Amino acid sequence: MTDGIRDVYLQAAERALGLLAGEQVARCWKAESVLLGMSVGGLAGHLARSVLQVEWFLDGQVLGAEPVSPVRYYARLVGTAAPESALNVGVRTRSEETAAAGPAAVAEQTRVAWERLTQRLSAEPADRRVEVLHRPGEEMLLDGYLQTRCVELAVHIEDLALSVGSDCRAPDAAVAIAVDVLVAAARDRHGDRAVLHALARRERDVDQVLRVL
């Protein structure tokens, strides 16, 4: 799994980099994105962080805490559907901070980070852990964290592309990982019977349980 997830992640990150560096994104930087309350620049900053944060997490301090799984990383999120929740306000704030550098700088920072990661990830051991910097005291296995980055890349490459009129999409392998993680998170959060209803009996899916993000 180690080589597979790292390769898929890097391919998806490269796709994101190509989109970020395109003139469509730069031209629309201050326009509204398809996500409520988020500019194209803010959305681009959020997408870029799925590359930048991997380096930041790798450089964090690991103390040996029980690693959080990628499924639990998403299953326990609260306020995902509420634009003014603490979760979403925090995401927008961090994204706009990254975007403040401007489109050229964000694309260049992402390119440099991606190039370093193409070398660095192959050298990391299978049991490598990273610090989850926005959740002090928490850790994840590197490959588990990369699964969450595939979720973010698969979702937000499409969001950004739709915002600027591009047909760019994440690679199929990254989308497959995203679906696996998010469905597993829905099962963890709501149980199998509720997920079955969402998949096969939508009239009984009163809580929209497949909506994880």
PDB file of C-alpha atoms in Angstrom:
ATOM      1  CA  MET A   1       0.000   0.000   0.000  1.00  0.00           C
ATOM      2  CA  THR A   2       2.897   2.392   0.785  1.00  0.00           C
ATOM      3  CA  ASP A   3       4.158   2.793  -2.783  1.00  0.00           C
ATOM      4  CA  GLY A   4       0.622   2.816  -4.174  1.00  0.00           C
ATOM      5  CA  ILE A   5      -0.856   5.582  -2.021  1.00  0.00           C
ATOM      6  CA  ARG A   6       2.239   7.748  -2.328  1.00  0.00           C
ATOM      7  CA  ASP A   7       2.245   7.455  -6.102  1.00  0.00           C
ATOM      8  CA  VAL A   8      -1.477   8.206  -6.343  1.00  0.00           C
ATOM      9  CA  TYR A   9      -1.106  11.183  -4.037  1.00  0.00           C
ATOM     10  CA  LEU A  10       1.779  12.632  -6.045  1.00  0.00           C
ATOM     11  CA  GLN A  11      -0.129  12.194  -9.301  1.00  0.00           C
ATOM     12  CA  ALA A  12      -3.156  13.977  -7.863  1.00  0.00           C
ATOM     13  CA  ALA A  13      -0.966  16.726  -6.417  1.00  0.00           C
ATOM     14  CA  GLU A  14       0.647  17.205  -9.813  1.00  0.00           C
ATOM     15  CA  ARG A  15      -2.809  17.584 -11.358  1.00  0.00           C
ATOM     16  CA  ALA A  16      -3.653  20.210  -8.735  1.00  0.00           C
ATOM     17  CA  LEU A  17      -0.398  22.022  -9.456  1.00  0.00           C
ATOM     18  CA  GLY A  18      -1.228  22.235 -13.151  1.00  0.00           C
ATOM     19  CA  LEU A  19      -4.599  23.770 -12.352  1.00  0.00           C
ATOM     20  CA  LEU A  20      -3.155  26.229  -9.826  1.00  0.00           C
ATOM     21  CA  ALA A  21      -0.542  27.422 -12.302  1.00  0.00           C
ATOM     22  CA  GLY A  22      -3.055  28.045 -15.088  1.00  0.00           C
ATOM     23  CA  GLU A  23      -4.080  31.498 -16.225  1.00  0.00           C
ATOM     24  CA  GLN A  24      -7.768  30.707 -15.619  1.00  0.00           C
ATOM     25  CA  VAL A  25      -7.187  30.586 -11.874  1.00  0.00           C
ATOM     26  CA  ALA A  26      -5.045  33.722 -11.849  1.00  0.00           C
ATOM     27  CA  ARG A  27      -7.608  35.636 -13.904  1.00  0.00           C
ATOM     28  CA  CYS A  28     -10.490  34.672 -11.577  1.00  0.00           C
ATOM     29  CA  TRP A  29      -8.535  34.946  -8.305  1.00  0.00           C
ATOM     30  CA  LYS A  30     -10.822  37.491  -6.628  1.00  0.00           C
ATOM     31  CA  ALA A  31     -14.084  36.173  -8.032  1.00  0.00           C
ATOM     32  CA  GLU A  32     -16.497  34.016  -6.056  1.00  0.00           C
ATOM     33  CA  SER A  33     -15.911  30.266  -6.272  1.00  0.00           C
ATOM     34  CA  VAL A  34     -18.582  27.585  -6.416  1.00  0.00           C
ATOM     35  CA  LEU A  35     -18.212  27.235  -2.640  1.00  0.00           C
ATOM     36  CA  LEU A  36     -20.345  29.636  -0.656  1.00  0.00           C
ATOM     37  CA  GLY A  37     -18.315  32.367   1.010  1.00  0.00           C
ATOM     38  CA  MET A  38     -15.009  31.390  -0.574  1.00  0.00           C
ATOM     39  CA  SER A  39     -13.208  33.238  -3.345  1.00  0.00           C
ATOM     40  CA  VAL A  40     -11.383  31.459  -6.145  1.00  0.00           C
ATOM     41  CA  GLY A  41      -8.145  32.560  -4.502  1.00  0.00           C
ATOM     42  CA  GLY A  42      -9.227  31.149  -1.147  1.00  0.00           C
ATOM     43  CA  LEU A  43     -10.244  27.874  -2.760  1.00  0.00           C
ATOM     44  CA  ALA A  44      -6.896  27.752  -4.590  1.00  0.00           C
ATOM     45  CA  GLY A  45      -5.126  28.351  -1.283  1.00  0.00           C
ATOM     46  CA  HIS A  46      -7.088  25.503   0.273  1.00  0.00           C
ATOM     47  CA  LEU A  47      -6.181  23.193  -2.599  1.00  0.00           C
ATOM     48  CA  ALA A  48      -2.518  24.199  -2.392  1.00  0.00           C
ATOM     49  CA  ARG A  49      -2.456  23.312   1.288  1.00  0.00           C
ATOM     50  CA  SER A  50      -3.050  19.655   0.400  1.00  0.00           C
ATOM     51  CA  VAL A  51       0.489  19.759  -0.948  1.00  0.00           C
ATOM     52  CA  LEU A  52       2.084  22.300   1.373  1.00  0.00           C
ATOM     53  CA  GLN A  53       0.733  20.711   4.555  1.00  0.00           C
ATOM     54  CA  VAL A  54       2.297  17.343   3.832  1.00  0.00           C
ATOM     55  CA  GLU A  55       5.726  18.905   4.220  1.00  0.00           C
ATOM     56  CA  TRP A  56       4.638  20.837   7.281  1.00  0.00           C
ATOM     57  CA  PHE A  57       3.267  17.700   8.920  1.00  0.00           C
ATOM     58  CA  LEU A  58       6.372  15.711   8.057  1.00  0.00           C
ATOM     59  CA  ASP A  59       8.465  18.349   9.808  1.00  0.00           C
ATOM     60  CA  GLY A  60       6.285  18.307  12.935  1.00  0.00           C
ATOM     61  CA  GLN A  61       7.183  16.722  16.258  1.00  0.00           C
ATOM     62  CA  VAL A  62       6.084  13.096  16.662  1.00  0.00           C
ATOM     63  CA  LEU A  63       5.741  11.881  20.264  1.00  0.00           C
ATOM     64  CA  GLY A  64       4.206   8.432  19.769  1.00  0.00           C
ATOM     65  CA  ALA A  65       0.489   9.054  20.235  1.00  0.00           C
ATOM     66  CA  GLU A  66      -1.940   6.415  18.952  1.00  0.00           C
ATOM     67  CA  PRO A  67      -2.371   7.288  15.260  1.00  0.00           C
ATOM     68  CA  VAL A  68      -5.753   8.524  14.065  1.00  0.00           C
ATOM     69  CA  SER A  69      -7.072   6.617  11.041  1.00  0.00           C
ATOM     70  CA  PRO A  70      -8.119   8.485   7.887  1.00  0.00           C
ATOM     71  CA  VAL A  71     -11.665   7.230   8.440  1.00  0.00           C
ATOM     72  CA  ARG A  72     -11.870   8.685  11.951  1.00  0.00           C
ATOM     73  CA  TYR A  73     -10.213  11.882  10.725  1.00  0.00           C
ATOM     74  CA  TYR A  74     -13.394  12.549   8.756  1.00  0.00           C
ATOM     75  CA  ALA A  75     -16.027  10.622  10.717  1.00  0.00           C
ATOM     76  CA  ARG A  76     -15.721  12.823  13.777  1.00  0.00           C
ATOM     77  CA  LEU A  77     -15.922  16.182  11.976  1.00  0.00           C
ATOM     78  CA  VAL A  78     -18.676  18.456  13.273  1.00  0.00           C
ATOM     79  CA  GLY A  79     -20.274  21.331  11.391  1.00  0.00           C
ATOM     80  CA  THR A  80     -19.273  20.344   7.880  1.00  0.00           C
ATOM     81  CA  ALA A  81     -22.581  21.490   6.346  1.00  0.00           C
ATOM     82  CA  ALA A  82     -22.818  24.795   8.266  1.00  0.00           C
ATOM     83  CA  PRO A  83     -20.936  27.650   6.540  1.00  0.00           C
ATOM     84  CA  GLU A  84     -20.380  29.532   9.813  1.00  0.00           C
ATOM     85  CA  SER A  85     -19.299  26.542  11.910  1.00  0.00           C
ATOM     86  CA  ALA A  86     -15.952  26.758  13.677  1.00  0.00           C
ATOM     87  CA  LEU A  87     -14.661  24.089  11.301  1.00  0.00           C
ATOM     88  CA  ASN A  88     -15.554  25.975   8.125  1.00  0.00           C
ATOM     89  CA  VAL A  89     -14.525  29.384   9.429  1.00  0.00           C
ATOM     90  CA  GLY A  90     -11.143  27.913  10.319  1.00  0.00           C
ATOM     91  CA  VAL A  91     -10.770  26.360   6.870  1.00  0.00           C
ATOM     92  CA  ARG A  92     -11.597  29.635   5.146  1.00  0.00           C
ATOM     93  CA  THR A  93      -9.253  31.617   7.381  1.00  0.00           C
ATOM     94  CA  ARG A  94      -6.277  29.325   6.765  1.00  0.00           C
ATOM     95  CA  SER A  95      -7.042  29.177   3.052  1.00  0.00           C
ATOM     96  CA  GLU A  96      -7.178  32.956   2.690  1.00  0.00           C
ATOM     97  CA  GLU A  97      -3.912  33.274   4.610  1.00  0.00           C
ATOM     98  CA  THR A  98      -2.265  31.009   2.055  1.00  0.00           C
ATOM     99  CA  ALA A  99      -3.951  32.815  -0.847  1.00  0.00           C
ATOM    100  CA  ALA A 100      -2.736  36.228   0.336  1.00  0.00           C
ATOM    101  CA  ALA A 101       0.587  35.620  -1.429  1.00  0.00           C
ATOM    102  CA  GLY A 102      -1.195  35.791  -4.796  1.00  0.00           C
ATOM    103  CA  PRO A 103      -1.690  33.274  -7.624  1.00  0.00           C
ATOM    104  CA  ALA A 104       1.878  33.168  -8.927  1.00  0.00           C
ATOM    105  CA  ALA A 105       3.402  32.714  -5.474  1.00  0.00           C
ATOM    106  CA  VAL A 106       0.880  30.061  -4.422  1.00  0.00           C
ATOM    107  CA  ALA A 107       1.525  28.086  -7.617  1.00  0.00           C
ATOM    108  CA  GLU A 108       5.296  28.374  -7.180  1.00  0.00           C
ATOM    109  CA  GLN A 109       5.198  27.358  -3.509  1.00  0.00           C
ATOM    110  CA  THR A 110       3.101  24.352  -4.445  1.00  0.00           C
ATOM    111  CA  ARG A 111       5.424  23.391  -7.304  1.00  0.00           C
ATOM    112  CA  VAL A 112       8.516  23.533  -5.083  1.00  0.00           C
ATOM    113  CA  ALA A 113       6.817  21.510  -2.337  1.00  0.00           C
ATOM    114  CA  TRP A 114       5.619  18.901  -4.852  1.00  0.00           C
ATOM    115  CA  GLU A 115       9.108  18.518  -6.294  1.00  0.00           C
ATOM    116  CA  ARG A 116      10.585  17.970  -2.840  1.00  0.00           C
ATOM    117  CA  LEU A 117       7.853  15.486  -1.943  1.00  0.00           C
ATOM    118  CA  THR A 118       8.528  13.411  -5.073  1.00  0.00           C
ATOM    119  CA  GLN A 119      11.930  12.689  -3.566  1.00  0.00           C
ATOM    120  CA  ARG A 120      11.059  12.703   0.093  1.00  0.00           C
ATOM    121  CA  LEU A 121       8.047  10.397   0.187  1.00  0.00           C
ATOM    122  CA  SER A 122       9.889   7.502  -1.438  1.00  0.00           C
ATOM    123  CA  ALA A 123      12.491   7.619   1.334  1.00  0.00           C
ATOM    124  CA  GLU A 124      10.042   7.576   4.254  1.00  0.00           C
ATOM    125  CA  PRO A 125       9.493   4.213   6.013  1.00  0.00           C
ATOM    126  CA  ALA A 126       6.143   2.427   5.955  1.00  0.00           C
ATOM    127  CA  ASP A 127       5.548   3.182   9.651  1.00  0.00           C
ATOM    128  CA  ARG A 128       6.345   6.890   9.360  1.00  0.00           C
ATOM    129  CA  ARG A 129       4.073   9.088  11.440  1.00  0.00           C
ATOM    130  CA  VAL A 130       3.276  12.773  11.090  1.00  0.00           C
ATOM    131  CA  GLU A 131       2.013  15.368  13.526  1.00  0.00           C
ATOM    132  CA  VAL A 132      -1.470  16.735  12.834  1.00  0.00           C
ATOM    133  CA  LEU A 133      -0.542  20.372  13.398  1.00  0.00           C
ATOM    134  CA  HIS A 134      -4.092  21.771  13.582  1.00  0.00           C
ATOM    135  CA  ARG A 135      -5.008  19.139  16.198  1.00  0.00           C
ATOM    136  CA  PRO A 136      -2.259  19.420  18.839  1.00  0.00           C
ATOM    137  CA  GLY A 137      -1.156  16.094  20.288  1.00  0.00           C
ATOM    138  CA  GLU A 138      -2.543  14.012  17.425  1.00  0.00           C
ATOM    139  CA  GLU A 139      -0.622  11.930  14.941  1.00  0.00           C
ATOM    140  CA  MET A 140      -1.373   9.913  11.825  1.00  0.00           C
ATOM    141  CA  LEU A 141       0.536   7.373   9.822  1.00  0.00           C
ATOM    142  CA  LEU A 142       1.930   9.145   6.777  1.00  0.00           C
ATOM    143  CA  ASP A 143       0.098   6.882   4.345  1.00  0.00           C
ATOM    144  CA  GLY A 144      -3.157   7.401   6.226  1.00  0.00           C
ATOM    145  CA  TYR A 145      -2.682  11.144   6.050  1.00  0.00           C
ATOM    146  CA  LEU A 146      -2.009  10.912   2.322  1.00  0.00           C
ATOM    147  CA  GLN A 147      -5.358   9.163   1.946  1.00  0.00           C
ATOM    148  CA  THR A 148      -7.022  12.214   3.472  1.00  0.00           C
ATOM    149  CA  ARG A 149      -5.081  14.424   1.057  1.00  0.00           C
ATOM    150  CA  CYS A 150      -6.415  12.349  -1.829  1.00  0.00           C
ATOM    151  CA  VAL A 151      -9.912  13.101  -0.540  1.00  0.00           C
ATOM    152  CA  GLU A 152      -9.163  16.825  -0.451  1.00  0.00           C
ATOM    153  CA  LEU A 153      -7.492  16.817  -3.858  1.00  0.00           C
ATOM    154  CA  ALA A 154     -10.284  14.826  -5.504  1.00  0.00           C
ATOM    155  CA  VAL A 155     -12.971  17.130  -4.111  1.00  0.00           C
ATOM    156  CA  HIS A 156     -11.278  20.506  -4.486  1.00  0.00           C
ATOM    157  CA  ILE A 157      -9.618  20.039  -7.862  1.00  0.00           C
ATOM    158  CA  GLU A 158     -13.146  19.718  -9.212  1.00  0.00           C
ATOM    159  CA  ASP A 159     -14.420  22.640  -7.111  1.00  0.00           C
ATOM    160  CA  LEU A 160     -11.669  24.933  -8.379  1.00  0.00           C
ATOM    161  CA  ALA A 161     -11.979  23.729 -11.969  1.00  0.00           C
ATOM    162  CA  LEU A 162     -15.730  24.388 -11.982  1.00  0.00           C
ATOM    163  CA  SER A 163     -15.115  27.816 -10.482  1.00  0.00           C
ATOM    164  CA  VAL A 164     -12.882  28.899 -13.376  1.00  0.00           C
ATOM    165  CA  GLY A 165     -14.395  26.974 -16.303  1.00  0.00           C
ATOM    166  CA  SER A 166     -11.731  24.266 -16.524  1.00  0.00           C
ATOM    167  CA  ASP A 167     -12.315  20.582 -17.302  1.00  0.00           C
ATOM    168  CA  CYS A 168      -9.455  19.493 -15.007  1.00  0.00           C
ATOM    169  CA  ARG A 169     -10.326  16.614 -12.676  1.00  0.00           C
ATOM    170  CA  ALA A 170      -8.396  14.473 -10.198  1.00  0.00           C
ATOM    171  CA  PRO A 171      -7.006  11.129 -11.426  1.00  0.00           C
ATOM    172  CA  ASP A 172      -9.426   8.206 -11.154  1.00  0.00           C
ATOM    173  CA  ALA A 173      -7.199   6.443  -8.622  1.00  0.00           C
ATOM    174  CA  ALA A 174      -7.393   9.418  -6.237  1.00  0.00           C
ATOM    175  CA  VAL A 175     -11.162   9.618  -6.667  1.00  0.00           C
ATOM    176  CA  ALA A 176     -11.440   5.908  -5.803  1.00  0.00           C
ATOM    177  CA  ILE A 177      -9.458   6.428  -2.600  1.00  0.00           C
ATOM    178  CA  ALA A 178     -11.639   9.412  -1.721  1.00  0.00           C
ATOM    179  CA  VAL A 179     -14.829   7.393  -2.183  1.00  0.00           C
ATOM    180  CA  ASP A 180     -13.489   4.510  -0.083  1.00  0.00           C
ATOM    181  CA  VAL A 181     -12.485   6.816   2.784  1.00  0.00           C
ATOM    182  CA  LEU A 182     -15.679   8.867   2.786  1.00  0.00           C
ATOM    183  CA  VAL A 183     -18.026   5.880   2.587  1.00  0.00           C
ATOM    184  CA  ALA A 184     -16.097   4.249   5.429  1.00  0.00           C
ATOM    185  CA  ALA A 185     -16.423   7.492   7.403  1.00  0.00           C
ATOM    186  CA  ALA A 186     -20.188   7.488   6.814  1.00  0.00           C
ATOM    187  CA  ARG A 187     -20.366   3.898   8.080  1.00  0.00           C
ATOM    188  CA  ASP A 188     -18.330   4.845  11.149  1.00  0.00           C
ATOM    189  CA  ARG A 189     -20.501   7.876  11.874  1.00  0.00           C
ATOM    190  CA  HIS A 190     -23.970   6.459  11.171  1.00  0.00           C
ATOM    191  CA  GLY A 191     -23.722   2.669  11.003  1.00  0.00           C
ATOM    192  CA  ASP A 192     -24.202   0.246   8.130  1.00  0.00           C
ATOM    193  CA  ARG A 193     -28.004   0.226   8.125  1.00  0.00           C
ATOM    194  CA  ALA A 194     -28.178   3.985   7.601  1.00  0.00           C
ATOM    195  CA  VAL A 195     -25.614   3.781   4.804  1.00  0.00           C
ATOM    196  CA  LEU A 196     -27.602   0.961   3.197  1.00  0.00           C
ATOM    197  CA  HIS A 197     -30.677   3.201   3.188  1.00  0.00           C
ATOM    198  CA  ALA A 198     -28.679   6.032   1.623  1.00  0.00           C
ATOM    199  CA  LEU A 199     -27.453   3.720  -1.123  1.00  0.00           C
ATOM    200  CA  ALA A 200     -30.636   1.765  -1.816  1.00  0.00           C
ATOM    201  CA  ARG A 201     -33.628   3.430  -0.147  1.00  0.00           C
ATOM    202  CA  ARG A 202     -33.195   7.184  -0.395  1.00  0.00           C
ATOM    203  CA  GLU A 203     -36.687   7.856   0.976  1.00  0.00           C
ATOM    204  CA  ARG A 204     -35.422   6.469   4.312  1.00  0.00           C
ATOM    205  CA  ASP A 205     -32.195   8.469   4.242  1.00  0.00           C
ATOM    206  CA  VAL A 206     -33.568  11.306   6.347  1.00  0.00           C
ATOM    207  CA  ASP A 207     -30.132  12.423   7.584  1.00  0.00           C
ATOM    208  CA  GLN A 208     -28.247  12.345   4.236  1.00  0.00           C
ATOM    209  CA  VAL A 209     -25.686  10.086   5.845  1.00  0.00           C
ATOM    210  CA  LEU A 210     -23.375   9.931   2.837  1.00  0.00           C
ATOM    211  CA  ARG A 211     -22.759  13.674   3.177  1.00  0.00           C
ATOM    212  CA  VAL A 212     -19.528  13.453   5.170  1.00  0.00           C
ATOM    213  CA  LEU A 213     -18.065  16.816   4.111  1.00  0.00           C
TER     214      LEU A 213
END
